[in-house]
């Protein structure tokens, strides 16, 4: 009998037909294993296998006689999820960020098991996921019905998302669509997504210090800061950061200084209290580097300040100055970036790291005694538990690689067992958690073993010398799998292979030739992850995958090329391998012919994916890099420069043309062709010494430069990559510089910058020359003038009368209502929404029609280019009268913007006015007098039922938006 919790009774029976239809979900039944009176031998073996390093199974959590250790994040996750169950939302989520090998998946399953009698708990099965199909099944589980929903059977679903594919954003949207489709109204979340995210904390982490912490809470924060510092010291990064965002009254600075004092004997400790500025970042990097070279020890550097934006420049300078000659087995710098804030907001996430806190050490020590008592001599086999209980020490992992093992390796280097071990070590080091299917391993061993008359030995017998390092377990599809017991064992094993002259390159090449060849479909994803996937550092992606980086670090680009050539042949339709080859040639190779080879590989990649604009970008980057190198020469040949520049311009134009026809799914528009074009033009600008013929070519670029400049002005003003991520600053800088080189700027250039605000210099020009522009000659000029006046009204400087502005805009509206620019309709909304606007003008514009026209105009002009990006708010509706009610987004501080976009329904923003509204049929309306005007919810998940609401009204380029929706009591 399968049971789940219900809203009206403790448990409810689930029909067999419904159970069988939920094929995407591994459901944790409320009564799972309860019909077993005593612990079977199977449970004992499953638990022993888990302690050896096999993935957990649900039976591990049922074994009450020896419950699993609860890591520090367990209680935090329980409390966070309980709080989430009380939110007024359709969907909500909690993130568990974990280091691979720290027990993240186990902790997540522990939490599901804990809630199995309170919530409907399920884990997404890791397969080729159709998020629409998955969403339907999750809502079926919420309703316990595939068709008509039954009110009494509803219960929040706690959904564990621990898949290799990143599907959380698509899944959220599809879940909301499915809930709306079934017309579900709910006071509490239908789904809480527990999103497991592998994270490399050895590079960076962010810690939040709210005010008014107790002594015990401050002690805990201090322990976590010490934990993070010691964790980063174990890493391989040259420069690491800890962002300590602390409330100004939290004592965050004092805490950071206390930690530095305690660690002064372990590290070289330095503190900077002067303001960190962009223009001093290079000098500061020089000074920091001098300190490091003097002491030859990791420098623990405290930056104690109020603005963290210049930090990226400091990091960039440090990275560029630390050359390969500075390679050591520890970071050169660990930077504690302590930033004081007036308001700090904790994130809905829990972190799990490969470093134990003091109270965790005590719990693991107690658990060790219990396991020894129960399993006696078997305890020595539980290497995964032991490495964790010992605090994830590298030396403990190294001790496990015994001399007997290495003797076997040396004497049987070409044997199937040694090679298979090296394949597993490679995979589990570079793709932690990955595995090989046992049948494929047996097939490989069968091909490498000499045939004998004796009975064929099992895989376990052949791998017997290494069985302490590996585990064989039953996977999701009930197939037997094999992997290392822990990623740290794989790392240690690779190092020992390296000492015995079986290098990473040798193993990777053997893996491709001996295991992947002929079975390409089975290994396609893991090969791509190891050889192609680039790590996101927070400052941008690395140039190559970690495996390729490590081979390059051995000064071995030839081996990289050979490895990628093999992969390219094995996967002849995959464009990423020749693309990566092209990148290796132009970035890393030193020979004179590297650009010719890079061009060949880039063109080969294009042949394989002719409709993929991102693949085409590499060819342009090859030419651009070549151009840069030629320009750096003491006496560059102008003719050669122009030939290369023309090739680069053609490549980027081809990319731009292809990007116009890219699939319009949720993937952002690829603007690299437009930007690459401007970067090339910036390098060969008109001020260079050209002949008449050359100058004509340069002059011919001016029109395209202006067009692409215009593109980036609105692209950067109206959107950014995501709600919490901005475009790199160099984009606007390069765009502006190129435009200045080619185009004469008039004093009244009223374009918007990347924050959506007009440049201060232009505002001053407008203030001084108000009368000179009272009679604009075009609609565009009128729109720009009115934007200027709205912004000027914020500091109560001189501005045109609101009635006059409305009259000017009214004329344009009556002339032609449809087929105008989105900016025109946005201005209509801004000028006529205010309460005092309606009586001032006879026959005012119909705002409902205006919003309809705006959405149509946005769809035709901007939607293709801004898809998949976050549309930034441009204005908000505030207190005051007339134009004073329109608050430009740049006037709000970052804290207020975070409250508007991420705060709960109790958030208050003092300078803004809450608007009354209502929700009907999943649509949000603003109530304006006797009219209801539909607005877009900023967060669709916050629209969970019918009823009266209030919200802050904002405007983006697509129209009015309801921020921070709150349901009001009737």
Coordinates of N, CA and C in Angstrom, one line a residue, residues 730-819:
X730 N 33.3 46.3 -19.9 CA 34.1 46.6 -21.1 C 33.3 46.7 -22.4
X731 N 32.1 46.1 -22.4 CA 31.2 46.1 -23.6 C 30.9 47.6 -23.9
X732 N 30.3 48.3 -22.9 CA 29.9 49.7 -23.1 C 31.2 50.5 -23.4
X733 N 32.3 50.3 -22.7 CA 33.5 51.1 -22.9 C 34.0 50.9 -24.4
X734 N 34.0 49.7 -24.9 CA 34.5 49.5 -26.2 C 33.5 50.1 -27.3
X735 N 32.2 49.9 -27.0 CA 31.2 50.5 -27.9 C 31.4 52.0 -28.0
X736 N 31.5 52.7 -26.8 CA 31.6 54.1 -26.8 C 32.9 54.6 -27.5
X737 N 34.0 53.9 -27.2 CA 35.3 54.3 -27.8 C 35.3 54.2 -29.3
X738 N 34.7 53.1 -29.8 CA 34.7 52.9 -31.3 C 33.8 54.0 -31.9
X739 N 32.7 54.3 -31.3 CA 31.8 55.4 -31.8 C 32.4 56.7 -31.9
X740 N 33.2 57.0 -30.8 CA 33.9 58.3 -30.8 C 34.9 58.4 -31.8
X741 N 35.6 57.3 -32.2 CA 36.6 57.3 -33.2 C 36.0 57.6 -34.6
X742 N 34.8 57.1 -34.8 CA 34.3 57.2 -36.2 C 33.2 58.3 -36.4
X743 N 32.5 58.6 -35.3 CA 31.4 59.5 -35.5 C 31.5 60.8 -34.7
X744 N 31.1 61.9 -35.3 CA 31.2 63.2 -34.6 C 30.0 63.2 -33.7
X745 N 30.2 63.5 -32.4 CA 29.1 63.6 -31.4 C 28.6 65.0 -31.3
X746 N 27.3 65.2 -31.4 CA 26.8 66.6 -31.2 C 26.6 66.8 -29.7
X747 N 26.5 68.1 -29.3 CA 26.3 68.4 -27.9 C 25.0 67.8 -27.4
X748 N 24.0 67.6 -28.2 CA 22.7 67.2 -27.7 C 22.5 65.8 -28.1
X749 N 23.4 64.9 -27.9 CA 23.3 63.5 -28.2 C 22.6 62.9 -26.9
X750 N 21.3 62.6 -27.1 CA 20.5 62.2 -25.9 C 20.2 60.7 -25.9
X751 N 21.2 59.9 -26.1 CA 21.0 58.5 -26.0 C 21.1 58.1 -24.5
X752 N 20.5 56.9 -24.2 CA 20.6 56.4 -22.8 C 21.8 55.5 -22.6
X753 N 22.3 55.6 -21.4 CA 23.5 54.7 -21.1 C 23.0 53.4 -20.5
X754 N 23.9 52.6 -20.0 CA 23.6 51.2 -19.7 C 22.7 51.1 -18.4
X755 N 22.6 52.2 -17.7 CA 21.8 52.2 -16.5 C 20.4 52.7 -16.8
X756 N 20.2 53.0 -18.1 CA 18.9 53.6 -18.4 C 18.8 55.1 -18.1
X757 N 19.9 55.7 -17.7 CA 19.9 57.1 -17.3 C 20.7 57.9 -18.4
X758 N 20.2 59.1 -18.6 CA 21.0 60.0 -19.5 C 22.3 60.5 -18.9
X759 N 23.3 60.6 -19.7 CA 24.6 61.0 -19.1 C 24.5 62.4 -18.4
X760 N 25.2 62.6 -17.3 CA 25.1 63.8 -16.6 C 25.5 65.0 -17.4
X761 N 26.5 64.9 -18.3 CA 26.9 66.0 -19.2 C 25.7 66.4 -20.1
X762 N 25.0 65.5 -20.6 CA 23.8 65.8 -21.4 C 22.7 66.5 -20.7
X763 N 22.5 66.1 -19.4 CA 21.5 66.8 -18.6 C 21.9 68.3 -18.4
X764 N 23.2 68.5 -18.1 CA 23.7 69.9 -18.0 C 23.4 70.7 -19.2
X765 N 23.8 70.1 -20.4 CA 23.6 70.7 -21.7 C 22.1 71.1 -21.8
X766 N 21.2 70.2 -21.5 CA 19.8 70.4 -21.6 C 19.3 71.6 -20.8
X767 N 19.8 71.6 -19.5 CA 19.4 72.6 -18.6 C 19.8 74.0 -19.1
X768 N 21.0 74.1 -19.7 CA 21.5 75.4 -20.2 C 20.8 75.8 -21.5
X769 N 20.3 74.8 -22.2 CA 19.7 75.2 -23.6 C 18.3 74.8 -23.7
X770 N 17.5 74.9 -22.6 CA 16.1 74.5 -22.6 C 15.3 75.1 -23.7
X771 N 15.5 76.4 -23.9 CA 14.7 77.1 -24.9 C 15.0 76.8 -26.3
X772 N 16.3 76.4 -26.5 CA 16.8 76.1 -27.8 C 16.1 74.9 -28.4
X773 N 15.5 74.0 -27.6 CA 15.0 72.8 -28.1 C 13.5 72.7 -27.9
X774 N 12.8 73.9 -27.7 CA 11.4 73.8 -27.4 C 10.6 73.5 -28.7
X775 N 11.2 73.6 -29.8 CA 10.5 73.3 -31.1 C 11.2 72.2 -31.9
X776 N 11.1 71.0 -31.4 CA 11.8 69.9 -32.0 C 11.3 69.6 -33.4
X777 N 12.2 69.1 -34.3 CA 11.8 69.0 -35.7 C 11.3 67.6 -36.0
X778 N 11.4 66.6 -35.1 CA 11.0 65.3 -35.4 C 10.4 64.6 -34.2
X779 N 9.7 63.5 -34.4 CA 9.1 62.7 -33.3 C 10.2 62.2 -32.4
X780 N 11.3 61.7 -33.0 CA 12.5 61.2 -32.2 C 13.0 62.2 -31.2
X781 N 13.1 63.5 -31.7 CA 13.6 64.6 -30.9 C 12.6 64.8 -29.8
X782 N 11.3 64.8 -30.1 CA 10.3 65.0 -29.0 C 10.4 63.9 -27.9
X783 N 10.5 62.7 -28.3 CA 10.7 61.6 -27.4 C 11.9 61.8 -26.5
X784 N 13.0 62.2 -27.1 CA 14.2 62.4 -26.3 C 14.0 63.6 -25.3
X785 N 13.4 64.7 -25.8 CA 13.2 65.8 -25.0 C 12.4 65.5 -23.7
X786 N 11.3 64.7 -24.0 CA 10.4 64.4 -22.9 C 11.1 63.4 -21.9
X787 N 11.9 62.5 -22.4 CA 12.7 61.6 -21.5 C 13.6 62.5 -20.6
X788 N 14.2 63.5 -21.2 CA 15.1 64.4 -20.5 C 14.3 65.1 -19.4
X789 N 13.1 65.6 -19.7 CA 12.3 66.4 -18.7 C 11.9 65.5 -17.6
X790 N 11.5 64.3 -17.8 CA 11.2 63.4 -16.8 C 12.3 63.2 -15.8
X791 N 13.5 62.9 -16.3 CA 14.7 62.7 -15.5 C 15.1 64.0 -14.8
X792 N 15.0 65.1 -15.5 CA 15.3 66.4 -14.8 C 14.4 66.7 -13.7
X793 N 13.2 66.2 -13.7 CA 12.3 66.6 -12.7 C 12.6 65.9 -11.3
X794 N 13.5 64.9 -11.3 CA 13.8 64.2 -10.1 C 14.5 65.1 -9.1
X795 N 15.5 65.9 -9.5 CA 16.1 66.8 -8.5 C 15.4 68.1 -8.4
X796 N 14.2 68.2 -9.0 CA 13.5 69.5 -9.0 C 14.2 70.6 -9.7
X797 N 15.0 70.2 -10.7 CA 15.6 71.2 -11.5 C 14.6 71.8 -12.5
X798 N 15.0 72.7 -13.3 CA 14.1 73.3 -14.3 C 13.6 72.2 -15.3
X799 N 12.3 72.2 -15.5 CA 11.8 71.2 -16.4 C 10.5 71.8 -17.0
X800 N 10.1 71.3 -18.2 CA 8.9 71.8 -18.8 C 7.7 71.4 -18.0
X801 N 6.6 72.1 -18.2 CA 5.4 71.9 -17.5 C 4.8 70.5 -18.0
X802 N 4.3 69.7 -17.0 CA 3.7 68.4 -17.3 C 2.6 68.5 -18.4
X803 N 1.8 69.6 -18.2 CA 0.7 69.7 -19.2 C 1.2 70.0 -20.6
X804 N 2.2 70.8 -20.7 CA 2.8 71.1 -22.0 C 3.4 69.8 -22.6
X805 N 4.0 69.0 -21.8 CA 4.6 67.7 -22.4 C 3.5 66.8 -22.8
X806 N 2.4 66.7 -22.0 CA 1.3 65.9 -22.4 C 0.7 66.4 -23.7
X807 N 0.6 67.7 -23.9 CA 0.0 68.2 -25.1 C 0.8 67.9 -26.3
X808 N 2.1 68.0 -26.2 CA 3.0 67.7 -27.3 C 2.9 66.2 -27.7
X809 N 2.8 65.3 -26.7 CA 2.7 63.9 -26.9 C 1.3 63.5 -27.5
X810 N 0.3 64.3 -27.0 CA -1.1 64.0 -27.4 C -1.2 64.2 -29.0
X811 N -0.6 65.3 -29.5 CA -0.6 65.5 -30.9 C 0.0 64.4 -31.7
X812 N 1.1 63.8 -31.2 CA 1.7 62.7 -31.9 C 0.7 61.5 -31.9
X813 N 0.1 61.3 -30.7 CA -0.8 60.1 -30.6 C -2.0 60.2 -31.5
X814 N -2.6 61.4 -31.6 CA -3.7 61.6 -32.5 C -3.4 61.5 -34.0
X815 N -2.1 61.8 -34.3 CA -1.7 61.7 -35.7 C -1.7 60.3 -36.2
X816 N -1.1 59.4 -35.3 CA -1.0 58.0 -35.7 C -0.9 57.2 -34.4
X817 N -1.8 56.3 -34.1 CA -1.8 55.6 -32.8 C -1.0 54.3 -32.9
X818 N -1.1 53.6 -34.0 CA -0.4 52.3 -34.2 C 0.9 52.4 -34.9
X819 N 1.7 51.3 -34.8 CA 2.9 51.1 -35.6 C 4.0 52.2 -35.2

